Amino acid sequence: MVQRTARRGRPPVSEEQRQQQRLDISRHAVRLFREQGVAATSGEQIAKAAGVSERTLWRYFRSKESCVEPLLTKTLDAFQDVLRSWPPELELAEHLRAAYTLAPEWSDVEAVLAVIRMTHDEPALRAAYLVLRERAEPTFVDVLAERLGVPSDALEVRMQAAAVSAALRAATDELVAITAEGVDPEVLGEHRERLADALRFITRAPIGSCPQRTNGDR
């Protein structure tokens, strides 16, 4: 009778555990960036603070600056989730006021705003931030296309999605500017109101109807 030997070593890491570890590393990286600056922070320091090996760190991230991506992605995902859950009977602005929060954890809100503030002086962080925003735009396109009942490659949908993305970025930049001395719930509430007002202006006309083209339109 053949006896099977027990497998040695650590059990495989699930995707959920992997994403949680990336997020934990991201939080430690942002804390170090805030405390001592990006240039003065090494990958070795980030790995040590997060309790992982440098090998693990570089397996998850292509550079130390890219360590901020999980935190930024978490915030963008929150906005995309709100868009996906937009009920057909509500205006986007009304739904946003009821459902949108910048991030679930308060400490993550402060960390995200700190990262965006640092992007103004750190080109590598700025590049990572803008790439993530660009990746979120297809979600805006899909939601708006479904709302309008038109193909997702329609010009009016892509233009409106770009406007939504620009409004979110502008509102976030404004929030960063006014929270340099600290963040509180009242300020976040005002941010949501301003963003809602901007999106009402952007989405009011086309939502629910699509301009009919005639033979003379080119």
PDB file of C-alpha atoms in Angstrom:
ATOM      1  CA  MET A   1       0.000   0.000   0.000  1.00  0.00           C
ATOM      2  CA  VAL A   2       1.397   3.351  -1.047  1.00  0.00           C
ATOM      3  CA  GLN A   3       1.544   5.884   1.730  1.00  0.00           C
ATOM      4  CA  ARG A   4       1.099   9.525   0.905  1.00  0.00           C
ATOM      5  CA  THR A   5       3.389  11.945   2.636  1.00  0.00           C
ATOM      6  CA  ALA A   6       1.968  15.165   3.957  1.00  0.00           C
ATOM      7  CA  ARG A   7       2.775  18.270   1.937  1.00  0.00           C
ATOM      8  CA  ARG A   8       5.094  20.616   3.694  1.00  0.00           C
ATOM      9  CA  GLY A   9       5.294  24.360   3.577  1.00  0.00           C
ATOM     10  CA  ARG A  10       2.773  27.116   3.925  1.00  0.00           C
ATOM     11  CA  PRO A  11      -0.754  26.699   2.563  1.00  0.00           C
ATOM     12  CA  PRO A  12      -1.462  28.614  -0.651  1.00  0.00           C
ATOM     13  CA  VAL A  13      -2.537  32.228  -0.227  1.00  0.00           C
ATOM     14  CA  SER A  14      -6.040  33.028  -1.456  1.00  0.00           C
ATOM     15  CA  GLU A  15      -6.737  35.976  -3.728  1.00  0.00           C
ATOM     16  CA  GLU A  16      -8.602  37.692  -0.887  1.00  0.00           C
ATOM     17  CA  GLN A  17      -5.596  37.278   1.419  1.00  0.00           C
ATOM     18  CA  ARG A  18      -3.293  38.536  -1.319  1.00  0.00           C
ATOM     19  CA  GLN A  19      -5.373  41.676  -1.847  1.00  0.00           C
ATOM     20  CA  GLN A  20      -5.552  42.300   1.894  1.00  0.00           C
ATOM     21  CA  GLN A  21      -1.781  41.977   2.163  1.00  0.00           C
ATOM     22  CA  ARG A  22      -1.302  44.433  -0.696  1.00  0.00           C
ATOM     23  CA  LEU A  23      -3.627  46.875   1.068  1.00  0.00           C
ATOM     24  CA  ASP A  24      -1.738  46.495   4.352  1.00  0.00           C
ATOM     25  CA  ILE A  25       1.553  47.176   2.579  1.00  0.00           C
ATOM     26  CA  SER A  26      -0.018  50.198   0.911  1.00  0.00           C
ATOM     27  CA  ARG A  27      -1.067  51.661   4.251  1.00  0.00           C
ATOM     28  CA  HIS A  28       2.435  51.267   5.673  1.00  0.00           C
ATOM     29  CA  ALA A  29       4.010  52.758   2.554  1.00  0.00           C
ATOM     30  CA  VAL A  30       1.770  55.821   2.687  1.00  0.00           C
ATOM     31  CA  ARG A  31       2.515  56.301   6.391  1.00  0.00           C
ATOM     32  CA  LEU A  32       6.263  56.248   5.696  1.00  0.00           C
ATOM     33  CA  PHE A  33       5.898  58.573   2.705  1.00  0.00           C
ATOM     34  CA  ARG A  34       4.016  61.046   4.900  1.00  0.00           C
ATOM     35  CA  GLU A  35       6.519  60.818   7.761  1.00  0.00           C
ATOM     36  CA  GLN A  36       9.807  60.999   5.873  1.00  0.00           C
ATOM     37  CA  GLY A  37       9.064  61.707   2.226  1.00  0.00           C
ATOM     38  CA  VAL A  38       9.032  59.482  -0.825  1.00  0.00           C
ATOM     39  CA  ALA A  39      12.692  59.920  -1.717  1.00  0.00           C
ATOM     40  CA  ALA A  40      13.858  59.019   1.794  1.00  0.00           C
ATOM     41  CA  THR A  41      11.727  55.878   1.960  1.00  0.00           C
ATOM     42  CA  SER A  42      13.119  52.612   0.621  1.00  0.00           C
ATOM     43  CA  GLY A  43      11.443  49.405  -0.384  1.00  0.00           C
ATOM     44  CA  GLU A  44      13.310  47.695   2.425  1.00  0.00           C
ATOM     45  CA  GLN A  45      11.757  50.067   4.965  1.00  0.00           C
ATOM     46  CA  ILE A  46       8.263  49.506   3.573  1.00  0.00           C
ATOM     47  CA  ALA A  47       8.671  45.735   3.661  1.00  0.00           C
ATOM     48  CA  LYS A  48       9.974  45.825   7.242  1.00  0.00           C
ATOM     49  CA  ALA A  49       7.125  48.067   8.404  1.00  0.00           C
ATOM     50  CA  ALA A  50       4.560  45.788   6.751  1.00  0.00           C
ATOM     51  CA  GLY A  51       6.157  42.627   8.144  1.00  0.00           C
ATOM     52  CA  VAL A  52       6.877  41.062   4.749  1.00  0.00           C
ATOM     53  CA  SER A  53      10.025  40.186   2.862  1.00  0.00           C
ATOM     54  CA  GLU A  54      11.405  42.463   0.180  1.00  0.00           C
ATOM     55  CA  ARG A  55      10.831  39.610  -2.247  1.00  0.00           C
ATOM     56  CA  THR A  56       7.132  39.668  -1.417  1.00  0.00           C
ATOM     57  CA  LEU A  57       7.019  43.438  -1.728  1.00  0.00           C
ATOM     58  CA  TRP A  58       8.518  43.426  -5.223  1.00  0.00           C
ATOM     59  CA  ARG A  59       6.325  40.541  -6.271  1.00  0.00           C
ATOM     60  CA  TYR A  60       3.279  42.705  -5.510  1.00  0.00           C
ATOM     61  CA  PHE A  61       4.588  46.094  -6.638  1.00  0.00           C
ATOM     62  CA  ARG A  62       6.757  47.223  -9.544  1.00  0.00           C
ATOM     63  CA  SER A  63       8.132  50.240  -7.620  1.00  0.00           C
ATOM     64  CA  LYS A  64       7.879  51.811  -4.195  1.00  0.00           C
ATOM     65  CA  GLU A  65       5.626  54.564  -5.608  1.00  0.00           C
ATOM     66  CA  SER A  66       3.172  51.971  -6.927  1.00  0.00           C
ATOM     67  CA  CYS A  67       2.599  50.857  -3.324  1.00  0.00           C
ATOM     68  CA  VAL A  68       0.009  53.633  -3.049  1.00  0.00           C
ATOM     69  CA  GLU A  69      -2.227  52.017  -5.678  1.00  0.00           C
ATOM     70  CA  PRO A  70      -4.301  49.671  -3.448  1.00  0.00           C
ATOM     71  CA  LEU A  71      -5.427  52.574  -1.242  1.00  0.00           C
ATOM     72  CA  LEU A  72      -6.272  54.770  -4.215  1.00  0.00           C
ATOM     73  CA  THR A  73      -8.025  51.878  -5.942  1.00  0.00           C
ATOM     74  CA  LYS A  74     -10.153  51.279  -2.866  1.00  0.00           C
ATOM     75  CA  THR A  75     -11.485  54.828  -3.074  1.00  0.00           C
ATOM     76  CA  LEU A  76     -12.139  54.672  -6.815  1.00  0.00           C
ATOM     77  CA  ASP A  77     -13.864  51.316  -6.367  1.00  0.00           C
ATOM     78  CA  ALA A  78     -16.208  52.912  -3.832  1.00  0.00           C
ATOM     79  CA  PHE A  79     -17.308  55.479  -6.423  1.00  0.00           C
ATOM     80  CA  GLN A  80     -17.672  52.823  -9.134  1.00  0.00           C
ATOM     81  CA  ASP A  81     -19.814  50.691  -6.809  1.00  0.00           C
ATOM     82  CA  VAL A  82     -22.118  53.664  -6.279  1.00  0.00           C
ATOM     83  CA  LEU A  83     -22.473  54.104 -10.039  1.00  0.00           C
ATOM     84  CA  ARG A  84     -23.236  50.414 -10.565  1.00  0.00           C
ATOM     85  CA  SER A  85     -25.974  50.530  -7.896  1.00  0.00           C
ATOM     86  CA  TRP A  86     -27.634  53.665  -9.364  1.00  0.00           C
ATOM     87  CA  PRO A  87     -31.423  52.996  -9.299  1.00  0.00           C
ATOM     88  CA  PRO A  88     -33.284  53.901 -12.510  1.00  0.00           C
ATOM     89  CA  GLU A  89     -35.828  56.049 -10.667  1.00  0.00           C
ATOM     90  CA  LEU A  90     -33.243  58.409  -9.144  1.00  0.00           C
ATOM     91  CA  GLU A  91     -31.060  61.165 -10.502  1.00  0.00           C
ATOM     92  CA  LEU A  92     -27.371  60.423 -10.086  1.00  0.00           C
ATOM     93  CA  ALA A  93     -26.927  63.387  -7.736  1.00  0.00           C
ATOM     94  CA  GLU A  94     -29.693  62.148  -5.442  1.00  0.00           C
ATOM     95  CA  HIS A  95     -28.264  58.631  -5.392  1.00  0.00           C
ATOM     96  CA  LEU A  96     -24.776  59.974  -4.732  1.00  0.00           C
ATOM     97  CA  ARG A  97     -25.930  61.935  -1.695  1.00  0.00           C
ATOM     98  CA  ALA A  98     -27.471  58.804  -0.214  1.00  0.00           C
ATOM     99  CA  ALA A  99     -24.861  56.200  -1.071  1.00  0.00           C
ATOM    100  CA  TYR A 100     -21.394  57.682  -1.618  1.00  0.00           C
ATOM    101  CA  THR A 101     -18.618  57.816   0.963  1.00  0.00           C
ATOM    102  CA  LEU A 102     -14.998  58.510   0.086  1.00  0.00           C
ATOM    103  CA  ALA A 103     -13.732  55.349   1.814  1.00  0.00           C
ATOM    104  CA  PRO A 104     -15.101  52.981   4.472  1.00  0.00           C
ATOM    105  CA  GLU A 105     -12.334  53.563   7.049  1.00  0.00           C
ATOM    106  CA  TRP A 106     -11.649  57.058   8.338  1.00  0.00           C
ATOM    107  CA  SER A 107      -7.889  56.500   8.504  1.00  0.00           C
ATOM    108  CA  ASP A 108      -7.937  55.461   4.846  1.00  0.00           C
ATOM    109  CA  VAL A 109      -9.698  58.713   3.894  1.00  0.00           C
ATOM    110  CA  GLU A 110      -6.885  60.732   5.450  1.00  0.00           C
ATOM    111  CA  ALA A 111      -4.243  58.509   3.844  1.00  0.00           C
ATOM    112  CA  VAL A 112      -5.796  58.795   0.375  1.00  0.00           C
ATOM    113  CA  LEU A 113      -6.030  62.575   0.611  1.00  0.00           C
ATOM    114  CA  ALA A 114      -2.408  62.685   1.785  1.00  0.00           C
ATOM    115  CA  VAL A 115      -1.319  60.655  -1.244  1.00  0.00           C
ATOM    116  CA  ILE A 116      -3.210  62.894  -3.656  1.00  0.00           C
ATOM    117  CA  ARG A 117      -1.663  65.916  -1.966  1.00  0.00           C
ATOM    118  CA  MET A 118       1.792  64.396  -2.458  1.00  0.00           C
ATOM    119  CA  THR A 119       1.108  63.794  -6.166  1.00  0.00           C
ATOM    120  CA  HIS A 120       1.440  67.527  -6.732  1.00  0.00           C
ATOM    121  CA  ASP A 121       5.169  67.278  -5.955  1.00  0.00           C
ATOM    122  CA  GLU A 122       5.897  63.646  -6.814  1.00  0.00           C
ATOM    123  CA  PRO A 123       5.619  62.874 -10.558  1.00  0.00           C
ATOM    124  CA  ALA A 124       5.734  59.096 -10.047  1.00  0.00           C
ATOM    125  CA  LEU A 125       2.832  59.224  -7.596  1.00  0.00           C
ATOM    126  CA  ARG A 126       0.946  61.544  -9.935  1.00  0.00           C
ATOM    127  CA  ALA A 127       1.399  59.111 -12.807  1.00  0.00           C
ATOM    128  CA  ALA A 128       0.060  56.200 -10.738  1.00  0.00           C
ATOM    129  CA  TYR A 129      -2.931  58.280  -9.635  1.00  0.00           C
ATOM    130  CA  LEU A 130      -3.855  59.368 -13.159  1.00  0.00           C
ATOM    131  CA  VAL A 131      -3.486  55.849 -14.580  1.00  0.00           C
ATOM    132  CA  LEU A 132      -5.885  54.494 -11.970  1.00  0.00           C
ATOM    133  CA  ARG A 133      -8.405  57.201 -12.788  1.00  0.00           C
ATOM    134  CA  GLU A 134      -8.130  56.356 -16.459  1.00  0.00           C
ATOM    135  CA  ARG A 135      -8.772  52.686 -15.707  1.00  0.00           C
ATOM    136  CA  ALA A 136     -11.992  53.600 -13.868  1.00  0.00           C
ATOM    137  CA  GLU A 137     -13.488  55.452 -16.827  1.00  0.00           C
ATOM    138  CA  PRO A 138     -14.801  52.349 -18.678  1.00  0.00           C
ATOM    139  CA  THR A 139     -17.106  51.723 -15.719  1.00  0.00           C
ATOM    140  CA  PHE A 140     -18.536  55.211 -16.150  1.00  0.00           C
ATOM    141  CA  VAL A 141     -19.040  54.470 -19.848  1.00  0.00           C
ATOM    142  CA  ASP A 142     -20.834  51.171 -19.205  1.00  0.00           C
ATOM    143  CA  VAL A 143     -23.189  52.631 -16.588  1.00  0.00           C
ATOM    144  CA  LEU A 144     -24.094  55.659 -18.675  1.00  0.00           C
ATOM    145  CA  ALA A 145     -24.532  53.599 -21.842  1.00  0.00           C
ATOM    146  CA  GLU A 146     -26.975  51.305 -20.086  1.00  0.00           C
ATOM    147  CA  ARG A 147     -28.811  54.323 -18.675  1.00  0.00           C
ATOM    148  CA  LEU A 148     -29.094  55.913 -22.101  1.00  0.00           C
ATOM    149  CA  GLY A 149     -29.846  52.684 -23.886  1.00  0.00           C
ATOM    150  CA  VAL A 150     -27.141  53.263 -26.467  1.00  0.00           C
ATOM    151  CA  PRO A 151     -23.911  51.422 -27.375  1.00  0.00           C
ATOM    152  CA  SER A 152     -20.960  52.007 -25.074  1.00  0.00           C
ATOM    153  CA  ASP A 153     -18.886  53.300 -27.984  1.00  0.00           C
ATOM    154  CA  ALA A 154     -21.360  56.109 -28.715  1.00  0.00           C
ATOM    155  CA  LEU A 155     -19.619  59.484 -28.711  1.00  0.00           C
ATOM    156  CA  GLU A 156     -22.127  61.145 -26.365  1.00  0.00           C
ATOM    157  CA  VAL A 157     -21.590  58.383 -23.789  1.00  0.00           C
ATOM    158  CA  ARG A 158     -17.801  58.565 -23.932  1.00  0.00           C
ATOM    159  CA  MET A 159     -17.882  62.364 -23.645  1.00  0.00           C
ATOM    160  CA  GLN A 160     -20.225  62.228 -20.682  1.00  0.00           C
ATOM    161  CA  ALA A 161     -18.100  59.573 -18.958  1.00  0.00           C
ATOM    162  CA  ALA A 162     -15.014  61.743 -19.445  1.00  0.00           C
ATOM    163  CA  ALA A 163     -16.907  64.657 -17.898  1.00  0.00           C
ATOM    164  CA  VAL A 164     -17.908  62.529 -14.894  1.00  0.00           C
ATOM    165  CA  SER A 165     -14.287  61.473 -14.426  1.00  0.00           C
ATOM    166  CA  ALA A 166     -13.117  65.091 -14.669  1.00  0.00           C
ATOM    167  CA  ALA A 167     -15.734  66.223 -12.152  1.00  0.00           C
ATOM    168  CA  LEU A 168     -14.653  63.569  -9.670  1.00  0.00           C
ATOM    169  CA  ARG A 169     -11.020  64.521 -10.057  1.00  0.00           C
ATOM    170  CA  ALA A 170     -11.705  68.257  -9.710  1.00  0.00           C
ATOM    171  CA  ALA A 171     -13.868  67.735  -6.636  1.00  0.00           C
ATOM    172  CA  THR A 172     -11.216  65.524  -5.057  1.00  0.00           C
ATOM    173  CA  ASP A 173      -8.470  68.058  -5.791  1.00  0.00           C
ATOM    174  CA  GLU A 174     -10.591  70.740  -4.132  1.00  0.00           C
ATOM    175  CA  LEU A 175     -11.119  68.496  -1.106  1.00  0.00           C
ATOM    176  CA  VAL A 176      -7.374  67.924  -0.857  1.00  0.00           C
ATOM    177  CA  ALA A 177      -6.776  71.679  -0.897  1.00  0.00           C
ATOM    178  CA  ILE A 178      -9.244  72.467   1.882  1.00  0.00           C
ATOM    179  CA  THR A 179      -8.225  69.578   4.163  1.00  0.00           C
ATOM    180  CA  ALA A 180      -4.538  70.407   4.454  1.00  0.00           C
ATOM    181  CA  GLU A 181      -5.050  71.058   8.168  1.00  0.00           C
ATOM    182  CA  GLY A 182      -7.271  68.023   8.778  1.00  0.00           C
ATOM    183  CA  VAL A 183     -10.429  66.225   7.719  1.00  0.00           C
ATOM    184  CA  ASP A 184     -13.803  66.140   9.438  1.00  0.00           C
ATOM    185  CA  PRO A 185     -17.248  64.711   8.554  1.00  0.00           C
ATOM    186  CA  GLU A 186     -18.690  68.139   7.751  1.00  0.00           C
ATOM    187  CA  VAL A 187     -16.036  68.806   5.116  1.00  0.00           C
ATOM    188  CA  LEU A 188     -16.600  65.371   3.568  1.00  0.00           C
ATOM    189  CA  GLY A 189     -20.324  66.074   3.465  1.00  0.00           C
ATOM    190  CA  GLU A 190     -19.686  69.337   1.623  1.00  0.00           C
ATOM    191  CA  HIS A 191     -17.432  67.455  -0.814  1.00  0.00           C
ATOM    192  CA  ARG A 192     -20.246  65.028  -1.589  1.00  0.00           C
ATOM    193  CA  GLU A 193     -22.697  67.910  -2.113  1.00  0.00           C
ATOM    194  CA  ARG A 194     -20.363  69.710  -4.509  1.00  0.00           C
ATOM    195  CA  LEU A 195     -19.718  66.527  -6.454  1.00  0.00           C
ATOM    196  CA  ALA A 196     -23.451  65.778  -6.600  1.00  0.00           C
ATOM    197  CA  ASP A 197     -24.183  69.276  -7.932  1.00  0.00           C
ATOM    198  CA  ALA A 198     -21.494  68.921 -10.604  1.00  0.00           C
ATOM    199  CA  LEU A 199     -22.783  65.534 -11.724  1.00  0.00           C
ATOM    200  CA  ARG A 200     -26.359  66.794 -11.862  1.00  0.00           C
ATOM    201  CA  PHE A 201     -25.212  69.476 -14.289  1.00  0.00           C
ATOM    202  CA  ILE A 202     -23.298  66.934 -16.390  1.00  0.00           C
ATOM    203  CA  THR A 203     -25.939  64.218 -16.540  1.00  0.00           C
ATOM    204  CA  ARG A 204     -29.216  66.151 -16.434  1.00  0.00           C
ATOM    205  CA  ALA A 205     -29.862  66.663 -20.137  1.00  0.00           C
ATOM    206  CA  PRO A 206     -29.008  63.315 -21.728  1.00  0.00           C
ATOM    207  CA  ILE A 207     -30.171  60.915 -19.011  1.00  0.00           C
ATOM    208  CA  GLY A 208     -33.374  59.167 -19.998  1.00  0.00           C
ATOM    209  CA  SER A 209     -33.330  60.353 -23.581  1.00  0.00           C
ATOM    210  CA  CYS A 210     -30.977  60.208 -26.508  1.00  0.00           C
ATOM    211  CA  PRO A 211     -30.990  62.852 -29.261  1.00  0.00           C
ATOM    212  CA  GLN A 212     -32.553  61.503 -32.434  1.00  0.00           C
ATOM    213  CA  ARG A 213     -30.392  61.793 -35.497  1.00  0.00           C
ATOM    214  CA  THR A 214     -31.861  62.829 -38.808  1.00  0.00           C
ATOM    215  CA  ASN A 215     -30.564  62.229 -42.295  1.00  0.00           C
ATOM    216  CA  GLY A 216     -29.207  65.752 -42.299  1.00  0.00           C
ATOM    217  CA  ASP A 217     -27.037  65.179 -39.197  1.00  0.00           C
ATOM    218  CA  ARG A 218     -23.453  64.325 -39.927  1.00  0.00           C
TER     219      ARG A 218
END
